[in-house]
Coordinates of C-alpha atoms in Angstrom, one line a residue:
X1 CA 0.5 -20.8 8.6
X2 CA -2.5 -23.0 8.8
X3 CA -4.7 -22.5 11.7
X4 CA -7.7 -24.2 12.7
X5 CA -10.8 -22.7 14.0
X6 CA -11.1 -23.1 17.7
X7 CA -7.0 -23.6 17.9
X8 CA -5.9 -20.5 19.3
X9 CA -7.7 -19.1 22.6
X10 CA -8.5 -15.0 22.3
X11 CA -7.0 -12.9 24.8
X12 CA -8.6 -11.7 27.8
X13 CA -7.9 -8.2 27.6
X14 CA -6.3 -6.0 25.8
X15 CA -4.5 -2.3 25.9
X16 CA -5.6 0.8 23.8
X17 CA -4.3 4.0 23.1
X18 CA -4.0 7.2 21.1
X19 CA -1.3 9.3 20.2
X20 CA -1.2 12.9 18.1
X21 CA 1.9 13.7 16.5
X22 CA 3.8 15.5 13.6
X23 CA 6.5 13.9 10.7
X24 CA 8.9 12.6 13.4
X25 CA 9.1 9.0 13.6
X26 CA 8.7 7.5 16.9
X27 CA 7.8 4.6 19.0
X28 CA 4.1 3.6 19.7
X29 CA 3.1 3.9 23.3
X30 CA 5.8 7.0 23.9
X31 CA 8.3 3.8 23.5
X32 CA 7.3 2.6 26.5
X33 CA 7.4 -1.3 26.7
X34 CA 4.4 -3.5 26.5
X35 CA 5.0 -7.3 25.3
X36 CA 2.4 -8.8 23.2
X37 CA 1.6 -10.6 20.3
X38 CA -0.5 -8.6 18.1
X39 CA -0.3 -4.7 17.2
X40 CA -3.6 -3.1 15.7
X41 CA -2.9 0.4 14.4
X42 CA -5.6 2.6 12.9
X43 CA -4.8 6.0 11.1
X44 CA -7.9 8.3 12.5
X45 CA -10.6 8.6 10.8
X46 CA -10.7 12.4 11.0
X47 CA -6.9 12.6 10.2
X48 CA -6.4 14.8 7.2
X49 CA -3.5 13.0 6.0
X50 CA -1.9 9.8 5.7
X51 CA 0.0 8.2 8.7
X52 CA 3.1 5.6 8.0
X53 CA 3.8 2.7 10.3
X54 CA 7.0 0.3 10.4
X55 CA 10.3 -0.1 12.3
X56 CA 12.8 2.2 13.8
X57 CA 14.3 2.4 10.2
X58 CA 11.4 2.8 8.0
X59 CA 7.8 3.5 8.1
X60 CA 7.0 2.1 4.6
X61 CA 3.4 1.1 5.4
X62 CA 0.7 3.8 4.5
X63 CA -2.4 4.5 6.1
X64 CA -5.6 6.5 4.7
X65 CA -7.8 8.3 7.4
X66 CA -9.3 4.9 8.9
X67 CA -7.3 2.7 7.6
X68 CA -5.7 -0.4 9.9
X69 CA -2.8 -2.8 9.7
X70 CA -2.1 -5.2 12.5
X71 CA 1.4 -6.6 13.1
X72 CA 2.3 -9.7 15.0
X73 CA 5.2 -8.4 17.3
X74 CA 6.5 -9.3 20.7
X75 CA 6.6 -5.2 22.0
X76 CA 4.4 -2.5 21.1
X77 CA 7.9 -0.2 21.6
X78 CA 8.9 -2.0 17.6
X79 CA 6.0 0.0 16.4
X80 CA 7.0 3.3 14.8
X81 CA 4.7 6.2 13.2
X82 CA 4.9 9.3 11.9
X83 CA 2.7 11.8 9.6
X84 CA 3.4 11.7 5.9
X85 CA 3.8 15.6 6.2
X86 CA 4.3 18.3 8.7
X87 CA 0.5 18.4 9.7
X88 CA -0.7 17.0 12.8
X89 CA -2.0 13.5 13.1
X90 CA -3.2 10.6 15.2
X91 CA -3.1 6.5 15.4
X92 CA -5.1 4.7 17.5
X93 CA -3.8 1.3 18.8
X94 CA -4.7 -2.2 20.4
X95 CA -1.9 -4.2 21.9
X96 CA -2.7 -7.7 22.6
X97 CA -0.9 -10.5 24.6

């Protein structure tokens, strides 16, 4: 995708969250829907391990303590987590429209 500078507006707001959790996988956002466009997850920083992130299916994506990925989906409720081991975690999240 080529886009040009100045081409796509930035969104007015934006919704934020925070989650702790164990090795369960499970929705963003308690799998409550929000529609946007854009997903920013962080793993904490002061995790102590990683975090995963991907689909209902698989969470093949892993994250460091601080480390982000965004994903350009239409519901933050697509968004799955989970702790790469049975110690508690967190992921902090933007959701954009």
């Amino acid at each position: 995708m080529n886009i040009e500078r100045g081409s796509i507006a930035p969104p007015g707001s934006f919704t934020d969250g925070t989650e702790t959790f164990l090795n369960v996988a499970a929705a963003l956002n308690s799998a409550t829907s929000i529609p946007c466009s854009y997903v920013l997850v962080q793993a904490d920083p002061d995790n102590t391990i990683d975090i995963l992130i991907g689909n209902a299916t698989t969470q093949s994506i892993q994250l460091v303590p601080g480390q982000s990925v965004g994903i350009w989906i239409d519901d933050v409720n697509k968004v799955y987590r989970t702790a790469a081991s049975a110690t508690s975690s967190r992921a902090n999240w933007w959701v954009f429209p």
